[in-house]
C-alpha cells in the first residue's frame, strides 16, 4: 500500500488543511484511491470552492426556465412543448498543452452535457482567446484549436454556427477554449442525473476506459509553470465517430421508459459521475471495479476512477430493463456493462476482486466540499481620458481597424467548420448571432457568445454588465426574443485578492444586467488558475446566449439590402466612449481610460424598439455597435451586403473621433425605406434615432457641406483589409 506523504498530498492538489479535513471525514488515513477521489472532487474544477458563494447571487429563474444551474445543462421553454437545452464549458489547460485534442474533447464534452438530458444537439459555438499571433507557439495553437473544433464537430454531425475570437498578449501563456452546445428536446422527455431506487443497476456505456486524462480536473485547477506543455498524458483523446453512435444510442434508449438517471463522464470521469448521481439522489452507490470496460491491461481502480477517457456515460436503469438497454448499445457497437447498484448507504463503495478498496461518505465529497470566502480587492477605477487624440485620416484608421485581428473577418476559422450539416442553419457565421431552425417547425433559435475582456480588466463591474448586454443586443439584432444565458468564467489565480476582485466584480455586473434585461443564467462553468508563472489572463466571463424567433423567415440580417436606403443610429445619442476602445489601442497604442458605461434601462427601451421595428418590417438591416465603433459597424454592413454608403459628416458626426470609433453601448445601426414611419415609431418609444447616411455605391465615403468628398475608401480595399489578415497570419503556421 502506498504511504500517503505530504508530497503525495501536494501532488494531488490538496492543501494541508484540506487533507486534515479528509482524515477527519474518514476517521482514518485515506488510501491512495480515496485520496485521488477527494482530490478531483475537491478540485476547483469540480467543487467551485472559490466561486460558488458568489455564483449564488446570479438570477437564475424566470417563467420560461425549466431547469437552472445544477444539472448538466440549462433548460428553457421555447413553446409548443419544446425545450432548448444548452451550456458552455472550458477546455483551456488541455488546449494549451495539446491544442487539437484539447479543443476536440472540449466539443465532445459539451455535446454530452446536452444530450445526456435528452436533447438532440442542433448547434455548436465557441469562444476563443489567443495571445499575440506572433508569440512563440501561438500560430501552432491557433491552427490546432481550430482544426480540433472542426475535426470533432464536423465528424459528429452537429453544425458549428457561431462564436467569437479575441487576441491579446495576456493570453500568450494561457489560451482559452470555451465550447457551447445547444440542443432541443420535448419537455416531457427531459432526463436528470439524480440516482434513485435502491437495488437498481448502475450501467456504464460508450467507449472503454483508458489512461488518458488522468488527473485532468486537478490539472485544470492549477496554474501553469514553464514546461507544463509536457503534461500531454493528462489530455484526453476524442473519437467523434464514437460520440455520434453514443448520441443515437442514448436518444433511442431515452425514447423508452428504461432510464432512471443519466450522467456523462466529464471532468473526473467515473468519480464525478457516480458521486454526483448518488449525492443528488440522496442515495449511495456501489461499484465493482472489476466490471469496468478497460482498453488497456493492468489498469488499477485508481486509474479507472480518475481517467477522463471520452465518449462514456453512466446510467441508472429501472429493474429488468438491462437486457433491453444492452441490445440498443450493442446494436450501435458500444460497450455496455452493469458495474454496480444503487444502495441506501449514502456512501461511495468500491470493490476490487471482492475486497473493499474505497469507502467514502458522499456528503463531504459533494455538497459539503470546501467553500472559501477568498479575500478580494476591488479593481480601482480608471481615470477618464483627458487627452483624447484626434483622427487625422478617417479612411486610414478604418482600414487599420478592419484589418486588426480582433475585428478582421474570421472566415479562415469558420470555413473549416461544417456550419450547414443538418440543413437547419438559417443564418451562418459572420452575423450578429447564428440562427438555427427547430427542425420541422417555423421556430428558430438565435445564439451567440460574447465578452470584451479589456473592459472587464479596466472595470470588472461594467465589463460583466457589458458582456451580458452585448449578447442580448446580438440576439435582438437578428429579431430574436432573448431568453437566457450560460456563462464560462475564465480568470486567473483566485488566491490573489486582485484576481478574486475581478471575479466578484464581473459577477456583480452580470447579475445587474441579467436582472434588468430579464435574462437569467441557467447553466455555466468556472475556470480559474489561468496563469503561467504568475501572469494571469484578462478576466474573461464569456457569455453564451439563446433567444427565440417565432418564424425563421422573419430573421433579420446585417447586410445592406439596396441602394438609396436611409441609415440611422438607434439608441444612445451622446457619449464619449473612447476609453479601452480598439481605436485607441490599434491606432494610438494606448490601453487606458474607463470602458464605456452601459445604461441598461435605455438599452432595454432601444431593444424593444428595434424588435418592434423588425416585426413591423420597418427596417431592412440591423447591426449592433461594438468593437471599433459606429464606422466599423457601417463598414461591416456594407461588406455583408456588397453595397457602399455615404456618411454625413455634419450633424451627428462633426469631427469627433468618438462618434466614429467610440464603442458606445446600446446602439444599433439600422436601414429603412420609410424613414418617416421609423422616426415616428422611435419618438413614440422614447428612443433617439439619428440619421447618419445613405446606402449606395461601391465605397464608404463622406462629403462636406459643399458636396466635396471628405474621405473615401472602396469596398474592395475594405474587403482586402478585412478578409486578408487571418490567412496572412496563418500562412506561416507550422
XYZ file of C-alpha atoms in Angstrom:
734
model
C 0.000 0.000 0.000
C 1.302 3.449 -0.921
C 2.192 5.602 2.068
C 0.396 8.951 2.000
C 3.146 11.549 2.380
C 2.858 15.366 2.370
C 4.376 15.352 -1.117
C 1.739 12.938 -2.423
C -0.973 15.119 -0.880
C 0.524 18.208 -2.561
C 0.809 16.361 -5.881
C -2.932 15.735 -5.650
C -3.639 19.460 -5.309
C -4.881 19.310 -1.720
C -3.741 21.797 0.894
C -2.611 20.521 4.330
C -5.873 21.814 5.832
C -7.915 20.040 3.165
C -6.026 16.817 3.794
C -6.731 17.148 7.510
C -10.427 17.516 6.610
C -10.237 14.300 4.567
C -8.743 12.429 7.516
C -11.414 13.853 9.850
C -14.173 12.901 7.405
C -12.992 9.300 7.118
C -11.824 8.967 10.715
C -8.651 7.414 9.353
C -5.875 7.932 6.829
C -7.168 7.588 3.265
C -5.621 5.135 0.863
C -4.267 6.399 -2.469
C -7.525 5.707 -4.320
C -9.578 7.596 -1.739
C -7.089 10.460 -1.773
C -7.381 10.637 -5.558
C -11.169 10.734 -5.364
C -11.111 13.559 -2.831
C -8.522 15.427 -4.874
C -10.664 15.593 -8.010
C -13.983 16.161 -6.255
C -12.479 18.955 -4.145
C -10.609 20.477 -7.069
C -11.612 23.946 -8.151
C -12.833 22.496 -11.439
C -15.375 20.190 -9.773
C -16.228 21.818 -6.432
C -16.219 25.544 -7.373
C -14.816 26.090 -3.883
C -13.692 29.666 -4.570
C -16.668 30.726 -6.661
C -19.906 29.063 -5.677
C -20.859 31.515 -2.914
C -20.648 34.329 -5.485
C -22.376 32.376 -8.255
C -25.434 32.095 -5.999
C -26.020 35.844 -6.453
C -26.811 35.438 -10.155
C -30.510 35.466 -11.140
C -31.494 32.006 -12.352
C -35.282 31.991 -12.517
C -37.940 33.138 -14.973
C -41.314 31.758 -16.071
C -39.634 30.173 -19.099
C -36.803 28.495 -17.128
C -37.463 24.780 -16.715
C -34.128 23.881 -15.123
C -31.457 26.287 -13.924
C -27.888 25.690 -12.703
C -27.067 22.419 -11.002
C -27.806 19.942 -13.761
C -25.696 19.001 -16.772
C -27.161 21.915 -18.763
C -29.840 24.591 -18.511
C -33.345 24.075 -19.896
C -35.779 26.723 -21.150
C -39.299 26.607 -22.567
C -39.463 27.536 -26.267
C -43.164 26.800 -26.705
C -45.238 24.001 -28.224
C -43.917 21.512 -25.673
C -40.345 22.036 -26.871
C -37.331 22.928 -24.756
C -33.907 24.320 -25.574
C -31.055 22.813 -23.557
C -27.648 24.485 -23.565
C -24.391 25.070 -21.742
C -20.876 26.420 -22.207
C -17.711 24.911 -20.723
C -13.974 25.490 -20.784
C -11.156 23.278 -22.007
C -8.365 25.784 -21.561
C -5.443 23.975 -19.987
C -5.716 20.850 -22.186
C -5.900 23.016 -25.317
C -2.713 24.870 -24.379
C -0.892 21.560 -23.849
C -2.254 19.725 -26.901
C -4.409 22.081 -28.984
C -6.059 19.611 -31.351
C -7.224 17.051 -28.794
C -7.799 19.686 -26.117
C -10.245 21.576 -28.327
C -11.779 18.448 -29.845
C -12.555 16.872 -26.484
C -13.928 20.192 -25.258
C -16.510 19.951 -28.041
C -17.214 16.305 -27.229
C -17.681 17.034 -23.538
C -20.164 19.855 -24.005
C -22.136 17.787 -26.514
C -22.526 15.066 -23.857
C -23.690 17.588 -21.263
C -26.561 18.455 -23.579
C -27.641 15.099 -24.987
C -27.417 13.431 -21.566
C -30.534 15.477 -20.747
C -32.457 14.084 -23.682
C -31.754 16.789 -26.258
C -30.627 16.291 -29.809
C -27.750 18.752 -30.310
C -28.517 21.223 -33.108
C -25.605 23.646 -32.896
C -22.117 24.206 -31.525
C -20.472 27.566 -30.832
C -17.143 28.551 -29.346
C -15.410 31.477 -27.667
C -11.654 31.526 -28.257
C -8.942 33.776 -26.824
C -5.444 33.666 -28.234
C -2.313 35.628 -27.474
C -0.225 37.781 -29.780
C -0.303 35.859 -33.092
C 3.459 36.320 -33.345
C 4.206 34.910 -29.869
C 6.026 31.553 -29.641
C 3.752 28.569 -30.396
C 0.728 30.846 -30.919
C 0.160 30.082 -34.591
C 0.550 26.398 -33.781
C -2.044 26.764 -31.013
C -4.485 28.678 -33.233
C -4.171 26.174 -36.034
C -4.508 23.177 -33.696
C -7.524 24.517 -31.795
C -9.428 25.420 -34.956
C -8.618 22.048 -36.509
C -9.693 20.242 -33.331
C -13.049 22.033 -33.160
C -13.702 21.362 -36.832
C -12.402 17.817 -36.736
C -14.732 16.799 -33.917
C -17.815 18.871 -34.739
C -17.766 18.092 -38.450
C -17.480 14.353 -37.886
C -20.138 14.162 -35.183
C -22.644 15.851 -37.482
C -23.533 18.939 -35.432
C -23.061 22.296 -37.178
C -20.642 24.834 -35.694
C -22.561 28.026 -36.360
C -21.059 30.858 -34.351
C -18.628 32.177 -31.804
C -16.006 34.822 -31.213
C -12.232 35.167 -31.279
C -10.035 37.718 -29.472
C -6.281 38.221 -29.443
C -4.250 39.798 -26.646
C -0.749 39.206 -25.218
C -2.357 38.393 -21.840
C -3.292 35.004 -23.339
C 0.241 34.159 -24.510
C 0.688 31.696 -21.657
C -2.935 30.556 -21.318
C -5.234 30.412 -24.309
C -8.955 29.991 -23.668
C -11.120 27.458 -25.472
C -14.777 27.677 -24.422
C -17.282 25.412 -26.167
C -21.066 25.734 -26.223
C -23.771 23.351 -27.429
C -27.476 23.986 -27.948
C -29.963 21.139 -28.234
C -33.715 20.652 -28.484
C -35.897 18.174 -26.598
C -39.529 17.586 -25.810
C -40.393 18.901 -22.378
C -41.858 15.555 -21.329
C -38.621 13.765 -22.267
C -36.002 15.630 -20.234
C -33.619 13.470 -18.223
C -31.899 14.330 -14.964
C -28.939 12.941 -13.070
C -30.284 12.122 -9.574
C -29.958 8.396 -8.910
C -32.912 6.631 -7.301
C -34.228 3.179 -6.495
C -32.212 1.077 -4.050
C -31.050 -2.031 -5.891
C -31.297 -0.500 -9.344
C -28.454 -1.276 -11.718
C -25.704 1.237 -12.404
C -24.683 0.883 -16.030
C -21.593 2.007 -17.937
C -21.999 2.694 -21.677
C -19.889 4.075 -24.529
C -16.144 3.696 -25.007
C -13.737 1.704 -22.901
C -11.711 3.385 -20.159
C -8.052 4.154 -20.821
C -5.281 6.021 -19.081
C -5.831 9.302 -20.927
C -6.960 12.334 -18.959
C -5.998 11.023 -15.525
C -5.964 13.972 -13.131
C -7.323 16.276 -15.832
C -9.610 18.023 -13.338
C -6.710 18.573 -10.953
C -4.559 19.974 -13.756
C -7.382 22.333 -14.735
C -7.395 23.641 -11.166
C -3.735 24.687 -11.066
C -1.745 27.420 -12.722
C 0.858 26.580 -15.343
C 4.592 26.844 -14.913
C 7.267 26.765 -17.586
C 7.337 23.369 -19.291
C 3.794 22.297 -18.458
C 3.139 21.688 -22.156
C 4.826 18.350 -21.451
C 1.751 17.221 -19.489
C 0.240 15.590 -22.556
C -0.766 12.366 -20.747
C -3.404 14.401 -18.874
C -5.111 15.434 -22.131
C -7.963 13.224 -23.265
C -8.220 11.744 -26.741
C -11.546 12.054 -28.514
C -13.345 9.980 -31.139
C -16.227 11.890 -32.766
C -17.474 8.856 -34.641
C -17.997 7.010 -31.352
C -19.690 10.120 -29.949
C -22.141 10.094 -32.862
C -23.008 6.475 -32.096
C -23.385 7.360 -28.415
C -25.783 10.209 -29.210
C -28.006 7.955 -31.300
C -27.932 5.077 -28.818
C -28.771 7.330 -25.864
C -31.607 9.070 -27.698
C -33.016 5.693 -28.761
C -32.984 4.446 -25.172
C -34.444 7.754 -23.985
C -37.476 7.157 -26.176
C -38.340 4.298 -23.791
C -39.060 4.339 -20.071
C -35.912 2.472 -19.036
C -33.772 5.289 -17.629
C -33.978 6.484 -14.024
C -30.965 8.811 -14.201
C -28.130 9.552 -16.590
C -24.862 11.466 -16.347
C -21.952 11.907 -18.721
C -18.425 11.133 -17.556
C -16.781 14.523 -17.921
C -14.184 16.067 -15.626
C -13.065 13.453 -13.079
C -14.735 10.754 -15.176
C -16.307 7.850 -13.334
C -15.668 9.543 -9.979
C -17.656 12.702 -10.615
C -20.466 10.960 -12.481
C -21.086 8.377 -9.768
C -20.674 10.834 -6.886
C -22.931 13.461 -8.438
C -25.673 10.976 -9.327
C -25.741 9.453 -5.869
C -25.438 12.712 -3.923
C -28.177 14.425 -5.931
C -30.459 11.475 -5.301
C -29.626 11.191 -1.606
C -28.602 7.565 -2.056
C -25.424 5.507 -2.065
C -23.640 3.778 -4.904
C -21.555 0.608 -5.028
C -19.268 -0.136 -7.973
C -17.404 -3.347 -8.809
C -14.230 -2.048 -10.447
C -13.533 -5.423 -11.994
C -16.514 -4.949 -14.325
C -15.448 -1.562 -15.768
C -14.666 -1.953 -19.501
C -10.970 -1.108 -19.972
C -8.973 -0.769 -23.176
C -5.587 -1.164 -21.509
C -4.297 -4.094 -19.494
C -3.420 -3.890 -15.836
C -5.477 -0.801 -15.055
C -5.976 -0.142 -11.352
C -9.116 1.177 -9.653
C -7.237 4.464 -9.126
C -6.721 4.810 -12.881
C -10.275 3.739 -13.696
C -11.864 6.215 -11.301
C -9.707 9.179 -12.350
C -9.488 8.567 -16.087
C -11.202 11.154 -18.277
C -11.445 8.948 -21.340
C -14.058 10.332 -23.672
C -17.440 9.196 -25.014
C -18.641 7.483 -21.806
C -21.903 7.731 -19.863
C -23.243 6.377 -16.582
C -26.890 5.388 -16.121
C -29.261 4.051 -13.523
C -31.843 1.762 -15.121
C -35.222 0.558 -13.976
C -35.332 -3.058 -12.728
C -35.384 -5.616 -15.506
C -34.523 -3.156 -18.286
C -30.845 -4.071 -18.504
C -31.260 -6.502 -21.397
C -33.379 -4.070 -23.392
C -30.805 -1.309 -22.924
C -27.872 -3.575 -23.690
C -29.393 -4.616 -27.007
C -29.583 -0.976 -28.085
C -25.957 -0.206 -27.205
C -24.664 -3.422 -28.732
C -26.545 -2.550 -31.922
C -24.654 0.745 -32.029
C -21.383 -1.161 -31.384
C -20.799 0.429 -27.991
C -19.701 -1.056 -24.690
C -22.366 -1.852 -22.119
C -21.707 -3.165 -18.623
C -23.599 -3.349 -15.342
C -20.891 -2.130 -12.978
C -22.794 -1.527 -9.758
C -26.011 -0.823 -7.951
C -27.797 1.908 -6.029
C -27.693 1.499 -2.240
C -29.164 3.285 0.762
C -25.752 3.843 2.409
C -25.067 7.391 1.183
C -21.519 6.165 0.665
C -19.399 5.567 -2.414
C -18.254 1.962 -2.022
C -15.740 0.486 -4.471
C -14.795 -3.176 -4.592
C -11.997 -4.931 -6.493
C -11.796 -8.721 -6.706
C -14.184 -8.983 -3.766
C -12.293 -6.614 -1.469
C -13.386 -3.102 -0.494
C -10.845 -0.599 -1.872
C -12.683 2.658 -1.090
C -15.500 3.633 1.268
C -16.302 7.348 1.391
C -19.377 9.208 2.688
C -20.913 11.148 -0.210
C -21.861 14.330 1.626
C -18.299 15.559 2.176
C -17.365 14.639 -1.386
C -20.059 16.743 -2.999
C -22.393 19.129 -1.185
C -20.082 19.602 1.798
C -16.901 20.115 -0.199
C -14.769 23.072 0.936
C -16.123 26.532 0.206
C -13.839 29.515 0.586
C -14.626 33.171 1.062
C -11.462 34.345 -0.628
C -10.277 37.844 0.266
C -10.542 40.268 -2.599
C -9.781 43.845 -3.501
C -11.933 45.933 -5.799
C -10.335 46.987 -9.070
C -9.628 50.741 -8.806
C -11.492 52.906 -11.332
C -9.590 54.098 -14.377
C -9.239 57.876 -14.636
C -11.194 59.423 -17.508
C -9.444 60.247 -20.756
C -8.361 63.864 -20.678
C -6.072 63.903 -23.706
C -8.233 62.411 -26.435
C -6.192 62.131 -29.629
C -7.520 63.230 -32.994
C -8.172 61.205 -36.102
C -6.229 62.841 -38.926
C -7.184 60.261 -41.556
C -10.518 58.513 -41.016
C -10.115 56.230 -44.032
C -6.683 55.040 -42.904
C -7.940 54.495 -39.346
C -10.900 52.494 -40.608
C -8.747 50.283 -42.822
C -6.359 49.579 -39.949
C -9.220 48.700 -37.606
C -10.884 46.420 -40.152
C -7.577 44.579 -40.526
C -6.727 44.226 -36.822
C -7.085 40.604 -35.609
C -9.981 41.353 -33.231
C -12.152 42.932 -35.954
C -10.861 41.115 -39.044
C -13.039 38.508 -40.684
C -12.863 35.097 -39.027
C -13.734 33.367 -42.296
C -10.399 31.493 -42.213
C -11.663 29.904 -38.997
C -15.313 29.215 -39.665
C -14.801 27.903 -43.172
C -13.046 24.957 -41.507
C -16.301 24.160 -39.698
C -19.333 22.482 -41.225
C -21.994 25.045 -40.366
C -24.718 23.623 -42.629
C -24.917 19.942 -41.628
C -28.484 19.125 -40.627
C -29.859 21.625 -43.156
C -31.440 23.817 -40.447
C -28.900 26.645 -40.294
C -30.710 29.873 -41.224
C -28.000 32.432 -40.508
C -24.382 31.375 -40.876
C -21.290 32.590 -39.015
C -20.323 36.206 -39.559
C -23.503 37.964 -38.410
C -24.618 39.269 -35.045
C -25.944 35.873 -33.978
C -26.344 32.461 -35.537
C -29.872 31.272 -36.266
C -30.853 27.587 -36.436
C -34.338 26.329 -37.200
C -36.088 23.989 -34.778
C -36.445 21.058 -37.144
C -39.896 20.561 -38.589
C -41.242 23.883 -37.284
C -41.252 27.573 -38.196
C -39.403 28.397 -34.985
C -35.704 29.129 -34.808
C -33.178 29.611 -32.040
C -30.741 32.508 -32.178
C -27.456 32.036 -30.337
C -24.264 33.955 -29.694
C -21.155 34.093 -27.495
C -19.813 37.431 -26.265
C -17.344 39.091 -23.914
C -14.965 42.060 -24.083
C -12.115 41.140 -21.729
C -10.324 44.501 -21.972
C -13.430 46.143 -20.491
C -13.521 43.579 -17.668
C -9.870 44.244 -16.843
C -10.402 48.006 -16.691
C -13.683 47.800 -14.739
C -14.972 44.315 -13.844
C -18.466 45.521 -12.908
C -19.031 47.430 -16.162
C -17.283 44.677 -18.102
C -19.521 41.967 -16.664
C -22.553 44.109 -17.357
C -21.414 44.789 -20.925
C -20.777 41.106 -21.722
C -24.398 40.236 -20.912
C -25.708 43.364 -22.658
C -23.795 42.649 -25.862
C -25.110 39.098 -26.031
C -28.626 40.478 -25.525
C -28.082 43.067 -28.289
C -26.846 40.460 -30.729
C -29.987 38.386 -30.256
C -32.170 41.474 -30.653
C -30.332 42.371 -33.873
C -31.434 39.162 -35.630
C -35.042 39.505 -34.498
C -34.998 37.116 -31.531
C -36.530 37.397 -28.095
C -33.606 36.907 -25.658
C -34.412 34.146 -23.161
C -31.415 33.050 -21.100
C -27.661 32.762 -20.853
C -24.945 30.325 -19.920
C -21.539 31.539 -18.806
C -17.921 30.427 -18.762
C -15.992 32.323 -16.117
C -12.299 32.367 -17.057
C -9.981 34.020 -14.528
C -6.515 33.775 -13.006
C -5.491 32.627 -9.534
C -8.340 33.288 -7.048
C -5.871 33.254 -4.159
C -4.604 36.602 -5.409
C -7.008 39.242 -3.994
C -6.901 41.392 -7.136
C -7.935 38.392 -9.277
C -10.704 37.420 -6.871
C -11.825 41.050 -7.021
C -12.118 40.781 -10.792
C -14.299 37.689 -10.413
C -16.557 39.275 -7.796
C -16.886 42.475 -9.836
C -17.783 40.659 -13.052
C -20.403 38.596 -11.226
C -21.887 41.803 -9.798
C -22.120 43.402 -13.244
C -23.524 40.276 -14.864
C -26.179 39.911 -12.180
C -27.259 43.525 -12.587
C -27.592 43.164 -16.356
C -29.395 39.821 -16.138
C -31.967 41.254 -13.735
C -32.506 44.419 -15.768
C -32.888 42.540 -19.069
C -34.924 39.542 -17.769
C -32.095 37.348 -18.960
C -31.463 34.607 -16.351
C -28.400 32.375 -16.047
C -29.383 28.727 -16.466
C -26.003 26.964 -16.622
C -22.307 27.663 -16.641
C -18.740 26.785 -15.812
C -15.850 28.317 -13.866
C -12.234 28.043 -14.992
C -9.714 29.526 -12.563
C -5.923 29.446 -12.307
C -5.490 30.529 -15.917
C -1.976 31.755 -15.213
C 1.559 30.929 -16.240
C 4.428 31.763 -13.894
C 2.204 34.213 -12.027
C 0.945 36.096 -15.086
C -2.823 35.841 -15.434
C -5.181 36.256 -18.353
C -7.562 39.164 -18.731
C -10.761 38.458 -16.768
C -12.978 36.750 -19.325
C -16.579 35.994 -18.297
C -17.722 34.576 -21.632
C -21.482 34.700 -22.153
C -23.432 32.258 -24.302
C -26.975 33.398 -25.044
C -30.078 31.881 -26.627
C -33.201 33.581 -27.962
C -36.337 32.539 -29.827
C -37.616 33.587 -33.247
C -41.240 32.603 -33.855
C -40.843 32.424 -37.642
C -37.381 31.875 -39.108
C -38.457 33.618 -42.333
C -38.553 36.876 -40.341
C -34.907 36.664 -39.264
C -33.069 39.971 -39.645
C -29.572 40.236 -41.132
C -26.908 42.948 -41.038
C -26.052 43.407 -44.726
C -27.269 46.450 -46.658
C -30.076 45.350 -48.988
C -30.308 48.045 -51.677
C -29.006 51.443 -52.700
C -30.844 54.572 -51.605
C -31.852 53.361 -48.146
C -31.730 55.589 -45.077
C -29.073 54.731 -42.458
C -29.717 55.668 -38.849
C -28.363 55.014 -35.367
C -30.913 53.908 -32.785
C -30.079 54.341 -29.124
C -27.704 56.370 -27.002
C -27.355 59.760 -28.691
C -24.361 61.308 -26.949
C -21.496 59.648 -25.114
C -17.740 59.835 -25.334
C -16.699 56.167 -25.248
C -13.123 56.012 -26.486
C -11.729 54.551 -23.256
C -10.494 50.967 -23.803
C -11.582 51.206 -27.446
C -9.869 49.335 -30.232
C -9.285 52.677 -31.982
C -7.303 53.918 -29.020
C -5.327 50.660 -28.845
C -4.741 49.947 -32.520
C -4.237 53.490 -33.818
C -2.594 55.132 -30.840
C -1.079 52.199 -28.915
C -2.926 53.017 -25.708
C -4.971 50.779 -23.415
C -6.299 53.331 -20.967
C -9.385 55.131 -19.769
C -12.589 53.618 -18.389
C -14.646 51.259 -20.541
C -17.953 52.519 -21.952
C -20.796 52.621 -19.461
C -23.909 50.523 -20.020
C -27.288 52.198 -19.455
C -29.425 49.085 -19.026
C -32.761 50.888 -18.820
C -32.134 52.743 -22.053
C -30.783 49.609 -23.721
C -33.978 47.769 -22.847
C -36.070 50.554 -24.432
C -33.899 50.596 -27.536
C -34.032 46.816 -27.843
C -37.834 46.838 -27.602
C -37.964 49.491 -30.316
C -35.668 47.515 -32.643
C -37.672 44.359 -32.008
C -40.936 46.080 -32.906
C -39.366 47.693 -35.987
C -38.196 44.286 -37.213
C -41.626 42.747 -36.577
C -43.336 45.604 -38.444
C -40.854 45.297 -41.331
C -39.816 48.920 -40.837
C -36.100 48.107 -41.067
C -34.189 46.245 -43.754
C -30.887 45.669 -41.924
C -29.790 45.784 -38.274
C -26.342 45.589 -36.666
C -25.276 46.482 -33.141
C -22.340 48.808 -32.443
C -19.448 47.111 -30.639
C -15.713 46.659 -31.304
C -14.359 49.517 -33.383
C -17.412 51.715 -33.004
C -20.042 53.039 -35.365
C -17.918 53.384 -38.503
C -16.701 49.789 -38.243
C -20.326 48.643 -37.861
C -21.323 50.527 -41.020
C -18.347 49.042 -42.870
C -19.313 45.524 -41.773
C -22.876 46.081 -43.006
C -21.546 47.366 -46.338
C -19.267 44.356 -46.807
C -22.037 41.930 -45.828
C -24.370 43.416 -48.428
C -21.832 44.349 -51.088
C -23.228 47.889 -51.123
C -21.401 51.051 -50.061
C -22.648 54.052 -48.124
C -22.328 57.785 -47.859
C -21.812 59.010 -44.299
C -22.852 62.567 -43.482
C -20.097 64.445 -41.672
C -22.361 67.226 -40.457
C -24.840 66.925 -37.621
C -24.182 63.785 -35.599
C -20.579 63.078 -36.566
C -19.000 66.509 -36.783
C -15.272 65.989 -36.442
C -15.372 63.984 -33.206
C -13.465 60.658 -33.301
C -15.659 59.271 -30.516
C -18.648 59.494 -32.862
C -16.867 57.332 -35.420
C -14.858 54.972 -33.211
C -16.289 55.222 -29.690
C -17.693 51.885 -28.577
C -20.901 53.347 -27.163
C -23.038 50.609 -25.669
C -26.697 50.222 -26.530
C -26.615 51.438 -30.140
C -27.895 49.747 -33.277
C -27.313 50.777 -36.891
C -30.479 50.275 -38.941
C -31.551 50.892 -42.532
C -35.038 51.653 -43.775
C -37.023 52.595 -46.844
C -39.579 54.515 -44.770
C -37.736 57.000 -42.571
C -40.874 58.905 -41.568
C -42.595 55.873 -40.077
C -39.406 54.736 -38.372
C -38.815 58.200 -36.881
C -42.389 58.312 -35.642
C -42.050 54.861 -34.027
C -38.778 55.862 -32.371
C -40.284 59.039 -30.966
C -43.240 57.104 -29.566
C -40.824 54.644 -27.949
C -38.661 57.378 -26.456
C -35.595 56.159 -28.343
C -33.150 58.518 -30.098
C -32.938 57.829 -33.853
C -30.340 59.841 -35.736
C -29.832 59.887 -39.489
C -26.176 59.259 -40.431
C -26.187 58.483 -44.170
C -27.468 56.649 -47.232
C -26.658 53.298 -48.810
C -25.247 53.097 -52.326
C -22.156 52.834 -54.464
C -19.063 50.734 -54.046
C -17.266 52.679 -51.399
C -17.703 54.231 -47.989
C -17.434 57.958 -48.299
C -18.264 61.187 -46.541
C -18.982 64.537 -48.103
C -18.571 68.030 -46.799
C -21.410 70.559 -46.791
C -20.452 71.689 -50.326
C -20.608 68.137 -51.669
C -16.891 67.518 -51.953
C -15.596 64.171 -50.618
C -14.085 64.498 -47.157
C -12.745 60.943 -47.157
C -13.428 57.745 -49.071
C -12.400 54.102 -49.082
C -13.502 51.491 -51.608
C -15.311 48.309 -50.615
C -12.567 46.399 -52.436
C -9.912 47.883 -50.154
C -12.080 47.322 -47.088
C -12.659 43.709 -48.052
C -8.978 43.097 -48.698
C -8.095 44.513 -45.284
C -10.904 42.662 -43.513
C -10.535 39.280 -45.196
C -6.769 39.186 -45.586
C -5.496 39.358 -42.015
C -6.004 35.835 -40.684
C -4.991 33.988 -43.889
C -1.795 36.069 -43.997
C -1.066 35.452 -40.309
C -1.660 31.728 -40.578
C 0.168 31.187 -43.866
C 3.388 30.647 -41.923
C 1.811 28.440 -39.232
C 3.545 25.152 -38.631
